mmCIF file of C-alpha atoms in Angstrom:
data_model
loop_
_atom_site.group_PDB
_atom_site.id
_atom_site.type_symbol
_atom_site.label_atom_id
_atom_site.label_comp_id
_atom_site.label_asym_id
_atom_site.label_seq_id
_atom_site.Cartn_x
_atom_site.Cartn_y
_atom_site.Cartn_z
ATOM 1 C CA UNK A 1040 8.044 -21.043 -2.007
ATOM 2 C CA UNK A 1041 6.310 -17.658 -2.796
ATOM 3 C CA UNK A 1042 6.195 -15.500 0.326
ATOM 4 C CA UNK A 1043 4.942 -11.342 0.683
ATOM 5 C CA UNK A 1044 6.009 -9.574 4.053
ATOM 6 C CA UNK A 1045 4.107 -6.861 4.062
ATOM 7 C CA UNK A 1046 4.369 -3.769 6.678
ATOM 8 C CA UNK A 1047 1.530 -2.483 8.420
ATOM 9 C CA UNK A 1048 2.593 1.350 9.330
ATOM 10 C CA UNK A 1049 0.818 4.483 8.855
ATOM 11 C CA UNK A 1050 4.151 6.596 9.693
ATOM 12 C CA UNK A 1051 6.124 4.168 7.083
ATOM 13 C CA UNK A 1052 3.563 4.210 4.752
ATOM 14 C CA UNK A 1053 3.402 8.199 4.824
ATOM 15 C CA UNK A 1054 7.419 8.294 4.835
ATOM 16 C CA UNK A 1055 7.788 10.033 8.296
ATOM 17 C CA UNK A 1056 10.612 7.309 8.651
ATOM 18 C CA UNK A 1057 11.877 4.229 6.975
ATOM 19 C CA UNK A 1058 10.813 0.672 7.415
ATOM 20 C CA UNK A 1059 13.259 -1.386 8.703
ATOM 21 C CA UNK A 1060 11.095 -4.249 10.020
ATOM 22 C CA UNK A 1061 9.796 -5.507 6.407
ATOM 23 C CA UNK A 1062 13.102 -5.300 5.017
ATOM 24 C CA UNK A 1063 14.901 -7.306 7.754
ATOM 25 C CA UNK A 1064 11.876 -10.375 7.699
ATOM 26 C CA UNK A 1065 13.014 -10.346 4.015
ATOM 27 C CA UNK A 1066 16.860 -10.623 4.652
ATOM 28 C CA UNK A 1067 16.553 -13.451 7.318
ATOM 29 C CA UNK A 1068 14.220 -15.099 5.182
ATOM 30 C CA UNK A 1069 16.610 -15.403 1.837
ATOM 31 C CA UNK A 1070 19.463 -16.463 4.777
ATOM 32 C CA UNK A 1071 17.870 -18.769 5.817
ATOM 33 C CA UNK A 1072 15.649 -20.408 2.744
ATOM 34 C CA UNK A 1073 16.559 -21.550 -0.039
ATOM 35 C CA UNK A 1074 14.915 -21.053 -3.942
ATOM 36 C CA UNK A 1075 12.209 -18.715 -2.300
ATOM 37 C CA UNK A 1076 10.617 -15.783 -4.057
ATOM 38 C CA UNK A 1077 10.330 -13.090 -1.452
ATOM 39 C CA UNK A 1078 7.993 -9.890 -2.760
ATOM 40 C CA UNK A 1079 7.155 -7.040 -0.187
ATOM 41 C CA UNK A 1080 4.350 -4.203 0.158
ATOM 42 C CA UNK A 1081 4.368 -1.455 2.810
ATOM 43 C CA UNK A 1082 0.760 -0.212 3.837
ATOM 44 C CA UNK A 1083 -1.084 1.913 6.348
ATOM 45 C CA UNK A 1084 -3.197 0.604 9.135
ATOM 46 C CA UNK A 1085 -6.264 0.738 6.941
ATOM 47 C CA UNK A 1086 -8.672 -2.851 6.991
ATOM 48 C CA UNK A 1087 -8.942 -2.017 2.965
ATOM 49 C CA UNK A 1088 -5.378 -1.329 2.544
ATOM 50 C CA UNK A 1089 -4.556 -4.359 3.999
ATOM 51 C CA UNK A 1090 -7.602 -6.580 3.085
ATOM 52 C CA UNK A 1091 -6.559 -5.602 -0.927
ATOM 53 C CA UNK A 1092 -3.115 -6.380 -0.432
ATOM 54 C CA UNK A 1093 -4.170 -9.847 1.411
ATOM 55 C CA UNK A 1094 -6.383 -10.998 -1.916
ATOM 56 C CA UNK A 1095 -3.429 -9.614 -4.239
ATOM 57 C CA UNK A 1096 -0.854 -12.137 -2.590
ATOM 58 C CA UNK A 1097 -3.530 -14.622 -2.276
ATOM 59 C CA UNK A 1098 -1.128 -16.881 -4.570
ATOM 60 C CA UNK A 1099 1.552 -16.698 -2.061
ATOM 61 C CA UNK A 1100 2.415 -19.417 0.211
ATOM 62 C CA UNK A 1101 2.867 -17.237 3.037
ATOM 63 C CA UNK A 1102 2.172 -14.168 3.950
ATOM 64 C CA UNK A 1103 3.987 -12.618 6.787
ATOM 65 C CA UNK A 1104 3.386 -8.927 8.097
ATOM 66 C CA UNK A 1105 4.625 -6.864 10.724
ATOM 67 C CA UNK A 1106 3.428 -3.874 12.696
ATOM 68 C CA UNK A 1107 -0.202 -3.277 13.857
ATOM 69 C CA UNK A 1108 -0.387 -5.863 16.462
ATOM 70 C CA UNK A 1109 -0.228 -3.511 19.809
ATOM 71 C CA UNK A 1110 -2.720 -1.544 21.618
ATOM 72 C CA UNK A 1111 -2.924 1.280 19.964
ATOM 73 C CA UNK A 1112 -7.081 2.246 18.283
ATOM 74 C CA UNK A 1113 -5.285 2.265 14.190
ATOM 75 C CA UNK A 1114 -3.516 -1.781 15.071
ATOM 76 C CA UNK A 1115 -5.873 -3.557 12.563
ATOM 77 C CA UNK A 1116 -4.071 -6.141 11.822
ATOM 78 C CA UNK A 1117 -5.002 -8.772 13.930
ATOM 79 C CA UNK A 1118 -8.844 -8.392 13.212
ATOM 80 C CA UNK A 1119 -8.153 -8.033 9.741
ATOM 81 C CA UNK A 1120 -5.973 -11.282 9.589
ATOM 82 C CA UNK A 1121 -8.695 -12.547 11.332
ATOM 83 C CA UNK A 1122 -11.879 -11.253 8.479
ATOM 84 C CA UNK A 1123 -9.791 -12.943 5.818
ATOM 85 C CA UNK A 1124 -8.258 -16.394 6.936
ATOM 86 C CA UNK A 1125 -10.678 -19.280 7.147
ATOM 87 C CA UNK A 1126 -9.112 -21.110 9.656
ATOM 88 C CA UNK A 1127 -7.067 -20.296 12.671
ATOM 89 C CA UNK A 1128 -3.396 -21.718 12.975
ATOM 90 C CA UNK A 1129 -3.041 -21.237 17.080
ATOM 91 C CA UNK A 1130 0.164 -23.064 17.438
ATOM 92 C CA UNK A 1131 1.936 -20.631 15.419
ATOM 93 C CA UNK A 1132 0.424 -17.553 17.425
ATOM 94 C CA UNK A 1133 0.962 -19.272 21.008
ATOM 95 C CA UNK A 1134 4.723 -20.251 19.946
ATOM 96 C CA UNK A 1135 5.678 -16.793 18.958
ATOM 97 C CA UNK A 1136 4.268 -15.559 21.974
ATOM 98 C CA UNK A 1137 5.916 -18.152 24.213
ATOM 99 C CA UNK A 1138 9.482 -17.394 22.799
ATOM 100 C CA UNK A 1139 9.169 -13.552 22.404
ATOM 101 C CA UNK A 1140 8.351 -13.498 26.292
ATOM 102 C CA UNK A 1141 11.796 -15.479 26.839
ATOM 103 C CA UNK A 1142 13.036 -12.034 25.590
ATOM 104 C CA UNK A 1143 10.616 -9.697 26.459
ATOM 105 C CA UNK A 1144 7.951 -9.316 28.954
ATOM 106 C CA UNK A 1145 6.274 -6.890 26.810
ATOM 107 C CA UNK A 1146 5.335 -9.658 24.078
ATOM 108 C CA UNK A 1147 2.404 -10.637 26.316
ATOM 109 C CA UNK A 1148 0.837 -7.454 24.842
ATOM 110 C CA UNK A 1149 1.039 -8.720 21.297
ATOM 111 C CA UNK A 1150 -1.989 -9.598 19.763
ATOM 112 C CA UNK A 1151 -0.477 -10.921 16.509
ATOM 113 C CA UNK A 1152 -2.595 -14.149 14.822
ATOM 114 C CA UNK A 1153 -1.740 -16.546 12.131
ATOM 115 C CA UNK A 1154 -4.006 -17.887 10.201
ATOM 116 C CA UNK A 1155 -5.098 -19.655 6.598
ATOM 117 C CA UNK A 1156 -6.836 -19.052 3.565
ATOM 118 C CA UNK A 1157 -6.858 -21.089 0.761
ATOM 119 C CA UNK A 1158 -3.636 -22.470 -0.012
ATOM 120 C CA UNK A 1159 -2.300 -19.341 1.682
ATOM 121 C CA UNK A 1160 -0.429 -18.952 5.413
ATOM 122 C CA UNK A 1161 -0.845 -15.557 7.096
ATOM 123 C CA UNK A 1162 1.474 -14.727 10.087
ATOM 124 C CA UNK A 1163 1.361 -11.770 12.210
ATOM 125 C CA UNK A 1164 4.812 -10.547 13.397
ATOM 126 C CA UNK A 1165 5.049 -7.430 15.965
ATOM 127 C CA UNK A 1166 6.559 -4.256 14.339
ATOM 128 C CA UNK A 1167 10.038 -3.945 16.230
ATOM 129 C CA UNK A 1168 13.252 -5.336 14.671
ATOM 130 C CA UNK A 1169 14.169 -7.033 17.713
ATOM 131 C CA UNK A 1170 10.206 -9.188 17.673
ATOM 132 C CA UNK A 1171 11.023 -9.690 13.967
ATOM 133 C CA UNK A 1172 14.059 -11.045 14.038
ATOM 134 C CA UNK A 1173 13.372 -13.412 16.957
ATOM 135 C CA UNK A 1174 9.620 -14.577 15.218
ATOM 136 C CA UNK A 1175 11.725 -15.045 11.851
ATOM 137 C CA UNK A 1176 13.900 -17.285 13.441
ATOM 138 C CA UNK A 1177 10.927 -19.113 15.122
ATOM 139 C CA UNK A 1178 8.754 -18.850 12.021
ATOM 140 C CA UNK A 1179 11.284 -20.023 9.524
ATOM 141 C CA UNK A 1180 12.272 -23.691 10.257
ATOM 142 C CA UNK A 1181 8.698 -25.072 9.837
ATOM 143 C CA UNK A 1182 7.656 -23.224 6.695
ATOM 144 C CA UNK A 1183 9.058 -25.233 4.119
ATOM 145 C CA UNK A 1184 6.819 -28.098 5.960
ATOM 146 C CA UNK A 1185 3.895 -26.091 6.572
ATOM 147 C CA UNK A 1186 3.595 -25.813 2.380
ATOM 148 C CA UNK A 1187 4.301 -29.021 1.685
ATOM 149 C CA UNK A 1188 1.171 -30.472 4.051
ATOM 150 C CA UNK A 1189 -0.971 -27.389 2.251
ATOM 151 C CA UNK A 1190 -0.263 -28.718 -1.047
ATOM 152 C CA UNK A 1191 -0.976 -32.203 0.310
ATOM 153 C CA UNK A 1192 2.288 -33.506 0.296
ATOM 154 C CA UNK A 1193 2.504 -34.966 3.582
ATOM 155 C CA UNK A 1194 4.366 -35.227 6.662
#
């Protein structure tokens, strides 16, 4: 399984502080999956930026980022997630909700999507370590699935 987690962060991306959130999707996922090739890109909250890194991992199986899903004007991710995939993936989106508000009442105020393209899965994660670690753990279990029934493999 190929999979890119890519950070959305103008402040990361600029180097006013280090990522944290990319880097600990990546650890959980090599934990927790085995013979998966994990790569990882760190970009501002610019619809190009993203949208080019998007169509440069369009060969991976999953794309996961994290950060630009609040409130604030410069979170693009969503919409951009959104301009790319083809199709929707709901379930995903409504089941990271669901179990991030177990933890936090301030998940209702994510706006993260998931997504397909192609042969390609794109999950939105929030930006904090303690939403990434929690939608990692959600995300994980099903994604070894998820690419077998995209490469027609069955249930």
């Amino acid at each position: 399984m190929l999979i890119c987690v890519v950070t959305v962060s103008d402040r990361a991306s600029r180097g006013d502080y280090e990522d944290k959130s990319g880097p600990e999707i990546v650890a959980l996922l090599r934990e927790n999956l085995d013979g998966c090739t994990i790569q990882s890109e760190l970009v501002a909250d610019e619809r190009e930026e993203l949208l080019g890194i998007f169509r440069k991992h369009s060969d991976a199986d999953f794309i996961i980022t994290t950060g630009g899903t609040g409130l604030s004007g410069r979170d693009i991710t969503p919409e951009t997630t959104l301009e790319f995939c083809e199709k929707r993936l709901p379930g995903i989106e409504e089941t990271l909700r669901a179990e991030s508000l177990k933890e936090t009442t301030s998940a209702m105020l994510s706006r993260g999507v998931a997504g397909v393209r192609g042969s390609t899965i794109i999950v939105n994660f929030p930006g904090s370590l303690r939403a990434v670690r929690l939608c990692t753990k959600v995300l994980s279990p099903v994604m070894e699935h998820a690419v077998k029934m995209m490469r027609g493999e069955g249930h």
